[in-house]
Amino acid sequence: MKRIIISCLCLTAIILFPAFAQEKTPGNKPEGYLFAYFEGKGADQEQLRFAVSQDATNWFALNGNRPIIPSSEISQTGGIRDPHILRGEDGKSFYMVATDMFTIKNGWDTNPGIILMKSDNLLDWSHSVIDLAKLYPKKFGDVKWVWAPQTIYDPKAKKYLVYFTVRLHGNNKLDFYSAYANKDFTGFEKEPKLMFSPKYGGIDGDIIYKDGLYHFFFKGNTKDEKGREFKNGIQQATSKSLQGPWKEDFKYLDVYADSTTVVEGSSVFKLNNSEEYVLMYDLYANGRYEFQRSTDLFNFTQQTESFTKNFHPRHGSVISISRKEARRLHEKWGGVPGSLLQPVEQGDLYHFTNKGNPLLTHHYTADPAAMVMGDTLWLYAGHDFAGGQRGYRMKDWLIFSTTDMQHWTEYPVPMKITDFSWAKSGDAYAAHTVERNGKYYWYISTNWSGIGVAVSDRPEGPFKDALGKPLLTNEDCFASRHAWACIDPAIFIDDDGQAWIFWGNGQCYYAKLKENMIEIDGDVKQIDFEDFRFTEAPWIHKYNGKYYLSYATEFPEKIAYATADRIEGPYTYRGILNEIAGNSNTNHQAIVEFKGEWYFIYHNGAINDNGGSYSRSICIDRLHHNADGSLKRIIMTTEGVAR
């Protein structure tokens, strides 16, 4: 036996489907799906690939759709097809089997056997090659095909049964054979035996147990009296025992059986937290993957549904996975959607490492605000909901923290726009958080509904609306004439303890805040000075006794800055700090000192390949103050502040 070493995170294996011994632990529930598949064209296609989905409909390839393990390392022929993945009965082990076949090099005439693989973490896989002709020459010495193996746990035998299609040279019949795997899943206990012989033969078997019956799905066919096939598609047989006998019903389950569209590679899996099952299959001649639904495994919907995906799968299989398992996969190969990585339960956290800019690649994030508390930097972010958006769709905010700028923690969503009943715009725009007297105040903007304030006892929340109404509205923006003037709050607490709020779009406003942080103290005023072409995103920081007002200017936006000896000015324009953000019309900065270093936190549209002006990404670069009080121009880098 050989072992493929793939670097592994030191995380506890998860008890999930079929057992849930740790389900109550945050992050351990079945909340996503893993798809093991291969692709069918090109020299590197007959190799093992993984994809992940949260809803079993929208799929994302891991590792950039590159193989997770090269076929040359695990197969005898140099290729693999038809991977089947199974979660073990203990819930924390995983088994995979695949056809050992490399048609690109060797054609379709014959293949010697199958591959057995085992893992405890989905990352490191041991493997063994099963060559039926060599291991069992008397019975399988003239084997032509050994196709589409799968594994199922036999609770009576307390063993894993591996089954597959066999065809011998000189015999056109396609039958299913099976054998129990040995304890370490490196071979068979005994010579495979005939398991099921469909009347007209069958391939691509898939067995699932429900309500006392084993359902054996396979690609079957119907022949006339002369033995000529005139129909094929997905059929099933049933049995009360894995040993049979299997009863065929000769019905076709796929909607294409009466058409010229051909399907194969059926696979059935149960949806998380649902009584529905999905029957998916490969429309191999059309380059599509589709599925039908059922609640009883006999009657399936008669309207097919399609996967959305960024890859081109051939015959594969699906298991349920937890958030912690999804994070493990993402840490190794990347590609897991952010919605499946993100914590959703109190007490659950997602830890990730800074790999450069963009800092966050599993979410589309914008409008950063940063707060330093002790040895921790807290990053508060707007959330562009999806890639490739054509408008601002932002419905909640996100929180992250770090103690070293390298290792980051994500927390459950602390606040949504729906938490503000008065925010009729439904837009979760830029926000800023500060601490005062042991409480954390989060000032949020809502497009035309105004600026609100939420409060929490903890920096990570959860937060709740502190006022039940806006703190500021367009009525306070006396020099503005457009609906979105009251946005982008920025809070600064001066050395004397006075808190200030700056905001605006088109015009820059400011006001004092009362000690309670939820009331304006005095009049709203406006910032104005020579060469002040203000668009939005004001931010105040202080260095060596001077106040620095940075802001987005013009459109597409650059970041400019001005300085003053007093927070109310007068300000002197000092120039451009940051050029137009890559692939984004907007820019929005936070400037903060953390452990003796100054950081410039901003957004661009750099996430490949769906980033843009409405699907943005937060980045971090260092900020430097020159001896004359000016700021060194920020040069956006891919490396960022990653070591």
XYZ file of C-alpha atoms in Angstrom:
643
model
C 0.000 0.000 0.000
C 1.183 3.494 -0.844
C 0.183 6.664 0.940
C -0.289 10.064 -0.660
C 0.698 12.784 1.808
C -1.311 15.974 1.540
C -0.635 18.552 4.243
C -3.293 18.306 6.936
C -4.613 20.815 9.439
C -4.598 19.523 12.975
C -8.356 19.563 13.401
C -10.561 17.004 15.033
C -12.456 14.786 12.614
C -16.173 15.440 12.585
C -18.902 12.968 13.425
C -21.521 13.778 10.824
C -23.537 11.726 8.381
C -24.454 8.966 9.107
C -23.609 9.563 12.800
C -23.819 12.903 14.620
C -22.148 12.353 17.978
C -20.739 15.904 17.939
C -23.539 17.631 16.031
C -24.277 20.027 18.911
C -20.764 21.451 18.746
C -20.817 24.660 16.671
C -19.747 24.085 13.085
C -20.283 20.316 13.150
C -23.773 20.043 11.667
C -24.247 18.873 8.068
C -24.558 22.173 6.229
C -22.913 21.623 2.860
C -21.972 19.055 0.256
C -18.789 17.679 -1.288
C -18.841 16.469 -4.902
C -16.112 14.062 -6.064
C -15.897 13.926 -9.862
C -13.666 13.727 -12.910
C -13.750 15.509 -16.249
C -13.721 13.793 -19.598
C -11.726 15.778 -22.150
C -8.046 16.656 -22.382
C -4.928 14.952 -21.096
C -5.369 16.013 -17.473
C -9.088 15.335 -17.197
C -9.338 11.728 -15.999
C -8.277 12.745 -12.507
C -9.905 13.237 -9.127
C -11.465 16.623 -8.457
C -13.573 18.089 -5.646
C -16.305 20.718 -5.599
C -18.369 22.127 -2.735
C -21.876 23.544 -2.413
C -24.010 24.854 0.395
C -27.343 24.096 -1.268
C -26.470 21.115 -3.518
C -27.387 23.195 -6.557
C -24.724 25.887 -6.885
C -21.300 24.251 -7.020
C -17.753 25.600 -6.800
C -14.651 23.674 -7.827
C -11.826 23.389 -5.327
C -8.189 23.931 -6.226
C -9.102 25.990 -9.271
C -10.639 22.823 -10.769
C -7.205 21.223 -10.824
C -6.848 17.621 -9.606
C -6.576 17.234 -5.853
C -4.349 14.174 -6.350
C -2.630 13.335 -9.657
C -3.963 10.103 -11.156
C -0.404 8.986 -11.864
C 0.156 8.713 -8.104
C -2.855 6.559 -7.288
C -3.747 4.512 -10.393
C -2.133 1.730 -12.369
C -3.195 3.097 -15.750
C -2.512 6.771 -15.091
C -6.172 7.796 -15.080
C -9.266 7.519 -12.883
C -12.954 7.766 -13.646
C -16.263 7.516 -11.768
C -15.111 8.440 -8.227
C -17.491 7.483 -5.448
C -17.084 8.978 -1.972
C -18.684 7.651 1.220
C -18.652 8.824 4.815
C -17.844 5.916 7.088
C -20.256 4.477 9.599
C -18.258 6.087 12.421
C -18.915 9.489 10.850
C -15.254 10.499 10.826
C -13.658 8.256 8.212
C -14.068 8.527 4.454
C -13.848 5.972 1.664
C -13.387 6.533 -2.036
C -13.314 4.117 -4.940
C -12.771 4.853 -8.631
C -12.381 3.141 -11.986
C -8.702 2.590 -12.848
C -8.896 3.626 -16.495
C -7.053 6.085 -18.744
C -8.989 6.205 -21.999
C -7.015 9.119 -23.419
C -3.901 6.960 -23.492
C -5.235 3.396 -23.606
C -8.639 3.711 -25.224
C -11.810 1.905 -24.200
C -10.886 -1.690 -24.949
C -10.016 -2.780 -21.437
C -9.149 -1.681 -17.936
C -7.682 -3.838 -15.165
C -9.610 -2.841 -12.076
C -10.347 -0.199 -9.509
C -8.745 1.998 -6.859
C -9.545 1.962 -3.123
C -8.830 5.060 -1.006
C -9.315 5.949 2.639
C -8.992 9.161 4.683
C -9.650 10.464 8.176
C -9.822 14.126 7.201
C -10.718 14.442 3.469
C -7.187 15.748 2.825
C -4.799 12.811 3.252
C -5.721 9.675 1.304
C -4.122 6.252 1.436
C -4.695 4.170 -1.690
C -4.514 0.683 -3.121
C -4.875 -0.668 -6.651
C -7.129 -3.682 -7.219
C -6.220 -5.496 -10.454
C -8.858 -8.201 -10.816
C -7.072 -10.000 -13.646
C -3.877 -10.401 -11.613
C -5.449 -11.058 -8.229
C -8.109 -13.499 -9.429
C -6.884 -14.882 -12.782
C -9.076 -17.976 -12.765
C -12.318 -16.018 -12.694
C -11.305 -12.601 -14.010
C -8.294 -13.352 -16.177
C -10.223 -12.376 -19.311
C -11.876 -9.282 -17.786
C -12.568 -6.483 -20.244
C -14.123 -3.783 -18.065
C -14.246 -3.139 -14.331
C -16.347 -0.011 -14.104
C -17.830 2.518 -11.695
C -17.156 0.992 -8.265
C -19.090 2.157 -5.211
C -19.057 1.360 -1.508
C -21.833 0.839 1.007
C -21.732 -0.204 4.653
C -23.421 -3.522 5.411
C -24.789 -3.253 8.984
C -25.385 -7.005 9.220
C -21.877 -7.967 8.218
C -20.436 -4.801 9.805
C -18.208 -4.436 6.773
C -17.893 -2.217 3.710
C -19.153 -3.785 0.516
C -17.543 -2.660 -2.737
C -19.590 -3.310 -5.887
C -18.906 -2.590 -9.550
C -19.793 -3.537 -13.121
C -17.842 -6.320 -14.845
C -17.742 -7.336 -18.494
C -15.589 -10.176 -19.788
C -13.964 -10.428 -23.210
C -16.195 -12.347 -25.573
C -19.294 -11.673 -23.482
C -21.401 -8.548 -23.908
C -23.302 -8.997 -20.621
C -22.712 -6.305 -18.010
C -23.185 -7.611 -14.465
C -22.591 -6.258 -10.986
C -20.038 -8.007 -8.773
C -19.165 -7.247 -5.157
C -16.716 -8.092 -2.395
C -16.196 -6.999 1.194
C -13.208 -4.772 1.770
C -10.672 -5.767 4.394
C -10.416 -3.781 7.630
C -7.867 -1.243 6.420
C -9.629 -0.823 3.068
C -6.622 -1.910 1.035
C -8.109 -4.956 -0.678
C -10.878 -7.547 -0.733
C -11.419 -10.280 1.823
C -12.355 -12.774 -0.889
C -12.802 -13.058 -4.621
C -15.700 -10.873 -5.855
C -19.008 -12.649 -6.433
C -21.930 -11.959 -8.709
C -24.206 -9.523 -6.892
C -26.892 -8.570 -9.396
C -27.452 -9.524 -13.017
C -29.997 -7.152 -14.601
C -31.998 -8.740 -17.398
C -30.399 -6.578 -20.067
C -27.253 -5.681 -18.170
C -26.393 -2.511 -16.294
C -23.636 -0.074 -15.411
C -23.061 2.740 -12.900
C -24.768 1.194 -9.895
C -25.634 3.251 -6.830
C -27.282 1.785 -3.732
C -29.086 3.732 -1.021
C -31.077 2.413 1.955
C -34.498 3.750 2.995
C -37.350 2.366 5.089
C -36.217 -1.263 5.080
C -35.313 -1.395 1.394
C -32.094 -1.110 -0.539
C -32.630 0.847 -3.744
C -30.184 -0.111 -6.497
C -30.073 2.600 -9.170
C -28.236 1.854 -12.401
C -28.168 2.606 -16.093
C -30.230 -0.099 -17.747
C -31.759 -0.689 -21.149
C -34.529 -2.470 -22.977
C -34.014 -4.790 -25.947
C -36.334 -6.264 -28.542
C -36.738 -9.958 -29.290
C -33.658 -9.860 -31.499
C -31.531 -8.446 -28.704
C -31.301 -4.967 -30.151
C -31.336 -2.155 -27.602
C -33.988 0.452 -28.313
C -34.202 2.305 -25.007
C -31.931 3.098 -22.090
C -31.809 5.255 -18.996
C -31.863 5.161 -15.206
C -33.680 2.211 -13.660
C -33.751 0.666 -10.222
C -34.043 -2.657 -8.453
C -34.914 -3.192 -4.790
C -34.067 -5.731 -2.115
C -34.357 -6.168 1.622
C -30.786 -7.393 1.700
C -27.553 -6.347 0.066
C -27.152 -9.983 -0.866
C -30.361 -9.900 -2.879
C -32.383 -11.126 -4.541
C -32.862 -7.857 -6.443
C -36.234 -7.134 -8.003
C -36.181 -5.033 -11.174
C -39.203 -2.898 -11.978
C -38.027 -2.065 -15.538
C -39.291 1.494 -15.208
C -37.217 4.464 -16.301
C -36.767 7.216 -13.766
C -34.961 9.872 -15.776
C -37.065 12.181 -17.918
C -34.889 11.562 -20.972
C -35.533 7.827 -21.365
C -38.065 8.405 -24.156
C -35.850 10.852 -26.023
C -32.582 10.758 -27.907
C -30.770 12.412 -24.957
C -28.622 9.863 -23.145
C -27.706 9.837 -19.462
C -25.487 7.763 -17.182
C -23.600 7.979 -13.896
C -26.646 8.284 -11.674
C -26.041 9.058 -8.027
C -28.570 9.545 -5.242
C -28.085 11.510 -2.027
C -30.325 12.922 0.691
C -30.520 16.661 1.249
C -29.512 18.056 4.633
C -32.398 18.838 6.965
C -34.915 17.612 4.395
C -36.847 14.512 3.444
C -35.955 15.037 -0.199
C -33.501 12.958 -2.196
C -31.663 14.076 -5.291
C -31.158 11.759 -8.265
C -28.415 13.360 -10.332
C -26.997 12.091 -13.595
C -24.491 12.902 -16.288
C -25.820 13.988 -19.697
C -22.438 12.987 -21.086
C -23.168 13.695 -24.752
C -24.560 17.150 -23.967
C -22.018 18.326 -21.403
C -24.651 18.866 -18.694
C -25.401 17.606 -15.205
C -29.051 17.561 -14.126
C -31.172 16.143 -11.351
C -34.659 15.175 -10.233
C -36.116 15.020 -6.735
C -37.988 12.407 -4.724
C -39.202 11.816 -1.194
C -39.810 8.059 -1.511
C -37.140 7.007 -4.080
C -39.843 5.576 -6.341
C -41.519 8.689 -7.682
C -39.337 11.470 -9.024
C -40.146 14.940 -10.264
C -40.743 15.044 -14.004
C -39.059 18.400 -14.523
C -35.287 18.328 -14.420
C -33.189 20.931 -12.657
C -29.643 21.976 -13.511
C -26.600 22.633 -11.386
C -24.780 25.913 -11.672
C -21.043 25.241 -11.577
C -17.666 26.551 -12.640
C -16.422 23.168 -13.881
C -17.503 20.364 -16.224
C -18.115 17.209 -14.186
C -18.479 13.672 -15.369
C -19.789 10.753 -13.314
C -19.308 11.571 -9.628
C -20.926 11.378 -6.190
C -21.882 13.610 -3.257
C -21.672 13.491 0.546
C -22.778 15.939 3.217
C -20.109 17.933 5.025
C -19.997 20.289 8.000
C -18.731 23.854 8.097
C -15.577 22.718 9.866
C -14.905 20.180 7.144
C -15.603 22.805 4.489
C -13.085 25.112 6.164
C -10.503 22.339 6.212
C -11.001 21.794 2.495
C -10.804 25.513 1.818
C -7.597 25.944 3.800
C -5.936 23.290 1.652
C -7.425 23.877 -1.795
C -9.546 27.037 -1.736
C -12.782 27.518 -3.641
C -15.359 26.916 -0.899
C -18.104 29.591 -1.010
C -17.909 32.092 1.829
C -21.447 31.337 2.967
C -20.310 27.849 3.967
C -17.160 29.034 5.741
C -18.877 31.794 7.668
C -19.891 31.074 11.278
C -23.640 31.098 11.835
C -23.919 29.819 15.409
C -22.921 31.601 18.588
C -19.587 30.172 19.675
C -18.545 29.106 16.198
C -15.518 30.845 14.688
C -13.706 30.648 11.376
C -9.927 31.020 11.521
C -7.937 31.861 8.408
C -4.504 33.155 7.432
C -3.551 36.355 5.650
C -2.224 35.326 2.246
C -1.926 38.823 0.811
C -4.366 41.095 -0.990
C -7.264 40.786 -1.097
C -7.257 39.858 2.579
C -10.719 38.297 2.306
C -11.379 36.090 -0.694
C -14.246 33.981 0.668
C -16.545 37.016 0.899
C -16.989 40.100 -1.226
C -16.318 42.874 1.275
C -16.169 46.669 1.170
C -16.106 49.880 3.237
C -13.698 48.731 5.967
C -13.554 50.295 9.428
C -10.957 49.292 12.015
C -10.790 49.605 15.792
C -7.893 48.671 18.072
C -8.650 47.322 21.530
C -5.630 46.203 23.511
C -3.691 43.655 21.500
C -6.525 43.075 19.017
C -7.467 44.827 15.807
C -11.142 44.554 14.937
C -12.159 44.886 11.299
C -15.767 45.798 10.491
C -16.805 45.284 6.880
C -19.634 45.877 4.495
C -20.722 42.793 2.593
C -21.366 42.681 -1.144
C -23.547 39.614 -1.296
C -22.320 37.961 -4.499
C -19.762 38.027 -7.251
C -20.474 39.723 -10.545
C -23.172 41.975 -9.098
C -24.514 44.848 -11.201
C -25.587 47.017 -8.304
C -24.979 47.474 -4.580
C -26.608 44.516 -2.860
C -25.555 44.704 0.773
C -27.813 43.236 3.434
C -25.565 42.720 6.482
C -22.163 43.497 7.985
C -19.245 41.248 8.917
C -16.665 41.264 11.730
C -13.102 39.945 11.827
C -10.249 40.240 14.328
C -6.508 39.662 14.517
C -3.712 39.969 17.041
C -0.835 39.884 14.548
C -2.258 40.850 11.100
C -1.494 37.306 9.940
C -4.016 35.095 11.707
C -7.622 36.206 11.496
C -10.912 35.166 13.056
C -14.369 35.592 11.554
C -17.449 35.789 13.772
C -21.136 35.113 13.097
C -22.983 37.926 11.322
C -23.434 40.510 14.090
C -26.055 42.694 12.465
C -28.348 42.864 9.450
C -30.084 45.783 7.834
C -33.396 44.236 8.901
C -32.354 44.844 12.529
C -33.220 48.504 11.876
C -36.974 48.607 11.362
C -36.826 52.210 10.134
C -34.248 51.441 7.398
C -36.724 51.173 4.543
C -33.977 51.371 1.919
C -32.811 47.843 2.810
C -29.196 48.815 2.109
C -26.392 47.959 4.549
C -23.919 50.689 3.598
C -20.633 51.800 5.181
C -20.297 51.726 8.970
C -17.837 52.540 11.770
C -17.446 51.143 15.298
C -15.915 52.701 18.436
C -15.707 51.738 22.093
C -16.788 54.002 24.924
C -17.289 53.239 28.616
C -17.222 49.491 28.034
C -19.787 49.504 25.270
C -19.336 49.279 21.508
C -21.204 51.651 19.237
C -21.613 50.777 15.586
C -22.697 53.656 13.338
C -24.254 52.423 10.115
C -25.545 54.051 6.942
C -28.526 52.913 4.943
C -28.509 54.796 1.648
C -31.484 57.219 1.818
C -32.883 56.059 5.177
C -30.193 57.792 7.221
C -27.440 56.940 9.700
C -28.233 54.759 12.695
C -26.352 53.498 15.722
C -26.297 50.043 17.280
C -24.769 48.993 20.583
C -23.236 45.869 22.081
C -21.383 44.791 25.210
C -18.827 42.959 23.075
C -16.826 44.056 20.027
C -18.037 41.042 18.046
C -21.660 41.650 18.948
C -24.406 40.804 18.518
C -25.511 44.431 18.153
C -28.962 45.937 18.504
C -30.485 49.212 17.396
C -29.815 51.739 20.156
C -32.400 54.333 19.118
C -35.175 52.721 17.114
C -34.806 55.605 14.673
C -32.030 57.290 12.658
C -29.400 59.382 14.389
C -29.033 61.525 11.258
C -31.115 61.889 8.112
C -31.017 63.857 4.877
C -32.668 66.733 6.737
C -29.380 67.172 8.606
C -27.497 67.395 5.292
C -28.487 71.035 4.694
C -26.188 71.608 1.689
C -27.168 68.441 -0.183
C -29.865 67.828 -2.738
C -29.628 64.091 -3.442
C -31.112 61.136 -1.574
C -27.893 59.391 -0.599
C -26.207 62.345 1.113
C -26.458 60.864 4.621
C -23.989 57.975 4.402
C -20.485 56.873 5.452
C -20.235 57.776 9.148
C -16.752 58.009 10.670
C -16.230 58.422 14.414
C -13.227 59.971 16.132
C -12.768 60.326 19.909
C -10.213 63.037 20.602
C -7.624 63.110 23.359
C -9.912 65.257 25.503
C -12.670 62.631 25.293
C -14.883 64.513 22.868
C -16.463 62.241 20.258
C -17.066 63.505 16.734
C -18.966 62.095 13.780
C -18.109 62.896 10.143
C -20.224 61.772 7.182
C -21.619 62.652 3.781
C -21.697 62.197 0.028
C -20.921 65.189 -2.160
C -20.608 67.397 0.936
C -18.747 66.558 4.127
C -20.561 67.131 7.417
C -19.491 66.805 11.025
C -20.921 67.198 14.512
C -20.147 66.496 18.144
C -21.594 63.456 19.873
C -22.827 63.562 23.444
C -21.208 61.409 26.104
C -23.941 58.773 25.618
C -22.816 58.395 21.961
C -26.385 58.253 20.667
C -27.226 61.947 20.440
C -25.847 64.833 18.418
C -24.456 67.636 20.599
C -25.012 71.035 19.003
C -25.149 72.041 15.371
C -24.270 70.035 12.275
C -21.460 71.784 10.389
C -19.793 71.407 7.017
C -16.140 70.942 6.069
C -14.918 73.014 3.138
C -11.519 74.232 1.965
C -9.600 75.023 -1.205
C -9.245 72.059 -3.618
C -11.672 70.010 -1.526
C -13.406 67.776 -4.085
C -15.198 65.522 -1.659
C -17.146 62.475 -2.816
C -17.611 60.320 0.307
C -15.832 58.069 2.854
C -14.402 60.580 5.373
C -11.941 59.229 7.959
C -10.094 61.089 10.738
C -6.840 59.986 12.317
C -4.344 61.905 14.448
C -0.556 61.815 14.282
C 1.985 64.020 16.072
C -0.732 66.442 17.091
C -2.124 66.919 13.574
C -5.530 65.836 12.311
C -5.649 63.974 9.028
C -8.896 63.965 7.066
C -8.796 61.358 4.303
C -11.679 60.894 1.903
C -12.761 59.569 -1.488
C -12.482 62.162 -4.211
C -14.062 62.403 -7.669
C -15.434 59.368 -9.518
C -14.037 56.799 -10.139
C -12.704 57.453 -6.681
C -9.194 58.116 -5.457
C -8.330 58.733 -1.816
C -7.097 62.242 -1.017
C -6.195 63.808 2.311
C -5.882 67.106 4.120
C -4.371 68.144 7.462
C -5.282 70.603 10.219
C -4.162 71.664 13.693
C -7.751 71.503 14.966
C -10.325 68.828 14.212
C -12.726 71.482 12.916
C -10.066 72.935 10.657
C -9.137 74.891 8.751
C -7.809 72.022 6.630
C -5.082 72.206 4.022
C -5.280 69.949 0.989
C -2.196 67.692 0.827
C -2.822 65.609 -2.282
C -3.700 62.109 -3.430
C -2.976 59.273 -1.041
C -4.298 56.304 -3.019
C -5.036 56.018 -6.740
C -8.185 54.521 -8.260
C -8.744 51.100 -6.714
C -8.201 48.248 -9.135
C -11.393 47.137 -10.885
C -13.613 49.275 -8.645
C -15.212 52.682 -9.151
C -15.333 53.285 -5.399
C -12.694 53.382 -2.713
C -13.170 53.557 1.027
C -10.380 53.622 3.595
C -9.688 53.055 7.260
C -6.403 54.261 8.760
C -5.276 52.851 12.083
C -2.178 52.316 14.206
C -1.678 48.813 15.554
C 1.317 47.629 17.556
C 3.528 50.440 16.362
C 2.640 50.147 12.655
C 0.193 52.218 10.639
C -2.142 50.468 8.213
C -4.207 51.627 5.253
C -7.240 49.379 4.850
C -9.302 49.800 1.687
C -11.270 47.918 -0.942
C -10.845 47.143 -4.620
C -12.488 44.708 -7.053
C -9.619 42.252 -7.335
C -11.161 38.890 -6.475
C -10.865 36.551 -9.459
C -12.945 36.134 -11.380
C -16.174 37.872 -10.356
C -14.815 40.897 -8.528
C -15.781 44.401 -9.575
C -17.320 47.705 -8.536
C -20.249 45.950 -6.857
C -18.380 42.823 -5.716
C -15.465 44.294 -3.851
C -12.629 43.011 -1.691
C -10.869 44.444 1.353
C -7.092 44.853 1.180
C -4.406 46.108 3.582
C -1.131 47.920 2.938
C 1.166 49.826 5.268
C 0.859 53.581 5.741
C 3.917 55.802 6.312
C 4.037 59.342 7.734
C 6.830 61.468 6.311
C 8.943 63.774 8.493
C 7.246 66.860 7.057
C 3.816 65.628 8.094
C 2.797 64.396 4.655
C 1.750 60.823 3.908
C 3.674 58.538 1.609
C 1.606 57.558 -1.423
C -0.087 54.164 -0.953
C 0.946 51.672 -3.612
C -1.540 48.823 -3.737
C 0.245 45.460 -3.564
C -0.665 41.825 -4.000
C 1.512 40.882 -1.034
C -0.187 43.338 1.331
C 1.010 42.821 4.892
C 1.259 39.038 4.713
C 4.645 37.766 5.820
